XYZ file of C-alpha atoms in Angstrom:
344
model
C -17.590 -36.940 -53.526
C -18.535 -37.675 -49.926
C -16.537 -38.954 -46.980
C -17.983 -40.294 -43.784
C -17.010 -40.708 -40.170
C -19.340 -43.403 -38.917
C -22.210 -42.785 -38.527
C -22.569 -39.254 -40.000
C -21.658 -38.466 -43.661
C -19.457 -35.417 -44.221
C -18.445 -33.442 -47.262
C -14.767 -32.802 -47.926
C -15.039 -29.224 -46.658
C -16.880 -30.371 -43.542
C -14.201 -32.996 -42.945
C -11.396 -30.447 -42.980
C -13.455 -28.138 -40.759
C -13.680 -30.962 -38.243
C -10.010 -31.856 -38.682
C -8.976 -28.275 -38.058
C -11.110 -28.029 -34.936
C -8.873 -28.142 -31.877
C -11.658 -29.699 -29.850
C -12.284 -32.612 -32.204
C -8.876 -33.143 -33.809
C -8.170 -36.457 -32.094
C -11.659 -37.749 -32.785
C -11.438 -36.779 -36.458
C -8.213 -38.695 -36.880
C -9.242 -41.799 -34.987
C -12.584 -42.396 -36.677
C -11.037 -42.883 -40.139
C -12.149 -42.080 -43.671
C -13.902 -44.084 -46.397
C -14.980 -43.289 -49.942
C -18.639 -43.949 -50.706
C -19.197 -42.377 -54.138
C -20.655 -45.102 -56.330
C -19.098 -43.746 -59.537
C -15.720 -45.211 -58.499
C -15.069 -48.918 -58.793
C -13.554 -50.800 -55.861
C -9.975 -50.594 -57.168
C -10.242 -46.842 -57.751
C -11.741 -46.396 -54.303
C -8.887 -48.378 -52.752
C -6.231 -46.317 -54.545
C -7.944 -43.097 -53.563
C -8.196 -44.196 -49.951
C -4.446 -44.815 -49.856
C -3.632 -41.427 -51.391
C -6.147 -39.613 -49.218
C -4.974 -41.349 -46.034
C -1.410 -40.265 -46.771
C -2.573 -36.687 -47.321
C -4.585 -36.685 -44.093
C -1.603 -38.113 -42.191
C 0.537 -35.177 -43.286
C -2.186 -32.658 -42.480
C -2.685 -34.262 -39.076
C 0.993 -33.942 -38.228
C 1.084 -30.313 -39.344
C -2.179 -29.121 -37.846
C -3.366 -31.477 -35.116
C -0.244 -32.735 -33.367
C 0.799 -29.227 -32.289
C -2.527 -29.010 -30.422
C -1.895 -32.303 -28.639
C 1.716 -31.312 -28.062
C 0.570 -28.049 -26.482
C -1.779 -29.905 -24.139
C 1.171 -32.053 -23.032
C 3.642 -29.183 -22.685
C 5.467 -30.622 -25.664
C 7.067 -28.136 -28.036
C 5.013 -26.502 -30.760
C 6.781 -25.224 -33.881
C 9.147 -22.402 -33.082
C 9.209 -22.800 -29.290
C 12.408 -24.814 -29.192
C 11.707 -26.062 -25.679
C 9.735 -28.719 -23.868
C 8.699 -29.410 -20.322
C 8.770 -33.153 -20.932
C 12.029 -34.541 -19.593
C 11.090 -38.181 -19.036
C 8.770 -40.730 -20.625
C 7.298 -43.621 -18.666
C 6.032 -46.531 -20.759
C 3.768 -49.495 -20.179
C 5.084 -52.816 -21.531
C 2.504 -55.356 -22.709
C 0.280 -53.888 -25.395
C 2.356 -50.729 -25.620
C 5.908 -51.852 -26.357
C 5.504 -55.581 -26.883
C 2.818 -58.138 -27.715
C 2.689 -61.911 -27.846
C 3.754 -63.304 -31.213
C 0.595 -65.371 -31.356
C -2.627 -65.361 -29.292
C -2.031 -66.526 -25.732
C -4.827 -69.063 -26.062
C -3.208 -70.645 -29.115
C 0.052 -71.024 -27.211
C -1.742 -72.701 -24.302
C -3.633 -74.994 -26.670
C -0.531 -75.928 -28.693
C 1.288 -76.775 -25.458
C -1.572 -79.074 -24.450
C -1.293 -80.932 -27.748
C 2.503 -81.144 -27.446
C 2.244 -82.466 -23.867
C -0.364 -85.006 -25.028
C -2.802 -84.110 -22.281
C -5.762 -86.502 -22.117
C -8.820 -84.977 -23.820
C -7.201 -81.512 -24.158
C -9.463 -78.450 -24.134
C -10.356 -76.779 -27.415
C -9.168 -73.226 -27.998
C -12.642 -71.907 -27.140
C -12.665 -73.877 -23.904
C -9.141 -72.680 -23.149
C -10.163 -69.076 -23.756
C -13.031 -69.361 -21.284
C -10.781 -71.055 -18.734
C -8.009 -68.471 -19.043
C -10.366 -65.521 -18.590
C -11.821 -66.973 -15.391
C -8.525 -68.213 -13.957
C -6.533 -65.050 -14.650
C -9.119 -62.831 -12.981
C -9.453 -65.178 -9.985
C -5.735 -65.300 -9.366
C -5.209 -61.583 -9.987
C -7.806 -60.691 -7.354
C -6.853 -63.253 -4.704
C -3.077 -62.944 -5.190
C -2.417 -59.530 -6.783
C 0.722 -58.478 -8.598
C 1.628 -61.975 -9.796
C 2.220 -63.130 -6.241
C 4.083 -60.012 -5.168
C 1.562 -59.136 -2.450
C 1.402 -62.726 -1.236
C 5.169 -63.043 -1.307
C 5.381 -66.036 -3.632
C 7.564 -66.504 -6.711
C 6.171 -65.561 -10.093
C 6.604 -69.129 -11.363
C 4.546 -70.448 -8.468
C 1.809 -67.884 -9.214
C 1.671 -68.921 -12.855
C 1.702 -72.630 -11.991
C -1.474 -72.277 -9.939
C -3.023 -70.002 -12.561
C -2.354 -72.429 -15.423
C -3.761 -75.313 -13.343
C -6.966 -73.332 -12.927
C -7.076 -72.572 -16.636
C -7.302 -76.307 -17.312
C -9.818 -76.810 -14.516
C -12.178 -74.075 -15.737
C -11.722 -75.132 -19.355
C -12.751 -78.730 -18.679
C -13.912 -79.225 -15.073
C -14.668 -82.937 -15.552
C -11.228 -83.866 -16.900
C -8.608 -84.753 -14.325
C -4.943 -84.201 -15.222
C -2.255 -86.118 -13.348
C 0.519 -84.192 -11.656
C 3.064 -85.713 -14.038
C 1.052 -84.666 -17.095
C 0.504 -81.212 -15.680
C 4.201 -80.711 -14.891
C 5.061 -81.549 -18.500
C 2.372 -79.191 -19.795
C 3.177 -76.284 -17.477
C 6.879 -76.370 -18.243
C 6.110 -76.153 -21.955
C 3.857 -73.111 -21.407
C 6.341 -71.390 -19.104
C 9.239 -72.055 -21.461
C 7.324 -70.600 -24.402
C 6.703 -67.245 -22.742
C 10.327 -67.099 -21.636
C 11.636 -67.684 -25.153
C 12.005 -65.523 -28.297
C 8.862 -67.225 -29.629
C 6.794 -65.652 -26.860
C 6.924 -61.920 -27.533
C 7.781 -59.368 -30.201
C 8.484 -55.644 -30.164
C 5.732 -53.697 -31.900
C 6.928 -51.763 -34.955
C 5.903 -48.306 -33.748
C 7.516 -48.992 -30.364
C 10.772 -49.790 -32.121
C 10.496 -46.537 -34.069
C 9.962 -44.542 -30.893
C 12.799 -46.169 -28.966
C 15.228 -45.690 -31.847
C 14.219 -42.074 -32.562
C 16.676 -39.282 -31.863
C 14.062 -37.289 -29.957
C 13.336 -40.111 -27.526
C 17.039 -40.790 -27.004
C 17.402 -37.264 -25.636
C 14.847 -37.955 -22.895
C 14.924 -40.196 -19.836
C 12.931 -43.354 -20.587
C 11.581 -45.833 -18.074
C 9.030 -48.568 -17.448
C 5.883 -48.474 -15.305
C 4.038 -51.729 -15.834
C 1.565 -54.218 -14.375
C 3.807 -57.105 -15.347
C 5.824 -59.834 -13.603
C 9.440 -59.258 -12.703
C 10.382 -61.716 -15.444
C 9.414 -59.141 -18.051
C 11.966 -56.701 -16.630
C 14.759 -59.213 -16.169
C 14.278 -61.593 -19.096
C 11.723 -60.525 -21.718
C 12.989 -56.977 -22.361
C 16.672 -58.059 -22.525
C 15.738 -61.024 -24.738
C 14.035 -58.577 -27.124
C 17.124 -56.329 -26.897
C 15.262 -53.166 -25.896
C 16.242 -52.955 -22.210
C 19.166 -50.620 -22.877
C 16.771 -47.866 -23.930
C 15.507 -47.545 -20.351
C 16.999 -46.160 -17.149
C 14.396 -47.397 -14.695
C 12.085 -50.408 -14.422
C 9.041 -50.374 -12.152
C 6.751 -53.405 -12.209
C 3.811 -54.381 -10.065
C 5.300 -57.623 -8.775
C 8.275 -55.754 -7.318
C 6.426 -52.836 -5.703
C 3.344 -54.891 -4.692
C 0.952 -52.349 -6.173
C -0.662 -52.187 -9.600
C -1.637 -49.313 -11.840
C -3.736 -47.221 -11.402
C -2.630 -47.062 -7.745
C -0.736 -43.987 -6.625
C 1.922 -46.201 -5.054
C 3.260 -47.716 -8.269
C 3.479 -44.332 -9.980
C 5.214 -42.916 -6.919
C 7.731 -45.773 -7.002
C 8.315 -45.104 -10.695
C 8.758 -41.384 -10.074
C 11.300 -42.007 -7.317
C 13.329 -44.288 -9.606
C 13.268 -41.662 -12.348
C 14.511 -39.024 -9.906
C 17.640 -41.069 -9.258
C 18.679 -40.023 -12.780
C 17.136 -36.544 -12.680
C 16.993 -35.432 -9.027
C 15.153 -32.173 -9.803
C 12.517 -33.895 -11.951
C 8.931 -32.763 -11.365
C 5.811 -34.892 -11.812
C 4.430 -32.826 -14.667
C 7.707 -33.256 -16.550
C 6.987 -36.984 -16.914
C 4.832 -38.271 -19.761
C 3.301 -41.713 -19.240
C 2.071 -43.703 -22.252
C 0.035 -46.892 -22.109
C -2.842 -48.750 -23.712
C -5.159 -48.973 -20.682
C -7.606 -46.124 -20.112
C -8.091 -47.001 -16.437
C -4.612 -48.167 -15.425
C -2.373 -46.022 -17.617
C -4.180 -42.849 -18.601
C -6.383 -42.130 -15.581
C -3.850 -43.539 -13.129
C -1.011 -41.400 -14.448
C -3.138 -38.241 -14.646
C -4.352 -38.668 -11.066
C -0.759 -39.025 -9.855
C 0.287 -35.833 -11.624
C 2.074 -37.160 -14.695
C 1.124 -36.022 -18.152
C -0.362 -38.891 -20.137
C -1.261 -40.263 -23.542
C -3.701 -43.106 -24.094
C -2.525 -45.487 -26.806
C -5.542 -46.946 -28.591
C -4.541 -50.434 -29.764
C -8.095 -51.526 -30.601
C -7.135 -52.051 -34.250
C -4.308 -54.443 -33.352
C -5.564 -58.040 -32.881
C -2.314 -58.976 -31.144
C -3.138 -56.682 -28.208
C -5.696 -58.034 -25.733
C -6.798 -56.289 -22.526
C -6.960 -58.885 -19.752
C -7.365 -56.658 -16.673
C -10.763 -55.404 -17.807
C -12.114 -55.242 -14.252
C -9.935 -52.280 -13.215
C -11.937 -49.151 -12.391
C -10.700 -45.821 -13.718
C -9.910 -43.262 -10.999
C -10.953 -39.630 -11.284
C -8.443 -36.862 -11.870
C -8.620 -33.088 -12.105
C -10.037 -32.007 -15.458
C -11.337 -35.451 -16.395
C -13.647 -35.283 -19.408
C -14.422 -37.043 -22.672
C -12.775 -34.197 -24.575
C -9.599 -34.479 -22.493
C -9.333 -38.196 -23.250
C -10.046 -37.692 -26.957
C -7.444 -34.955 -27.228
C -4.795 -37.149 -25.614
C -5.549 -40.408 -27.413
C -3.180 -41.644 -30.092
C -3.344 -44.629 -32.430
C 0.384 -45.201 -32.795
C 3.634 -44.419 -31.011
C 4.767 -42.941 -34.318
C 2.598 -39.965 -33.383
C 4.758 -39.484 -30.283
C 7.846 -39.410 -32.492
C 6.183 -36.682 -34.571
C 5.186 -34.721 -31.461
C 8.700 -34.841 -30.042
C 10.079 -33.658 -33.371
C 7.872 -30.545 -33.543
């Protein structure tokens, strides 16, 4: 029987050799396993994959997570102590995601508002990508730098979405007002967002409840004041730092410094390397946090279609010890892995 990690085939013994390697533990886990022996039919292969995946999960927790935990100053078995005293979390893509694709919501609102010749979803997708980047660069932090209200920032952004989606179609102010209100209401309602399952597990875990939890996010103030309370997860956190409030975005040093200062209100003697930041952006979350002096985990959400990276123009800053191996070692696929690490 042979297993493979795309693109190189590995025997079972070679797989466990790779899995046990400290250097490649994270890579071994993230690449996945598939059965390719032709003597098994598809149903047998599927059953074996389930059983084998469960076995690998247990081995990973026992053998690999202590290595990652050690790199983060998290406790390994028998130590009984941890340097991590606080966890900083990103919001969108890490804790929550939209219940349906953003583009579908925009398109459905256009149909509901009976816009003349409404854009298709493909046209809307093109328009949103252009408009969001334009507005983010000319008026950063959802209007925070410019000093305008978040609703005003989104109103102009949504108008540009329609313009870039269908440049030749003119929408009256009355039609646009009806459309924009529908869009803005949707993302301020329970239909807009949901808490991701592994995020719920982390927030409700005993280990996490014993640490100081906070938010460091490139999101509008509305997420802090409305979305998190609406989803009933705000009480898990002691501090809330968002880009619109502080007028700086991750990976800037300023937003992490603002977050650190808020955390120190609760733990005055807190040190930078006692804070673990977790987020789904390599540039903004992982590299930004590491450069500031926090410990960090990169949450790989590439397998989750509900999570879309919109700020793909952000450049990753350098930090001391930056390497491919460092990133691989500190990349996780689920927040459930954090729960396991904290429980070691």
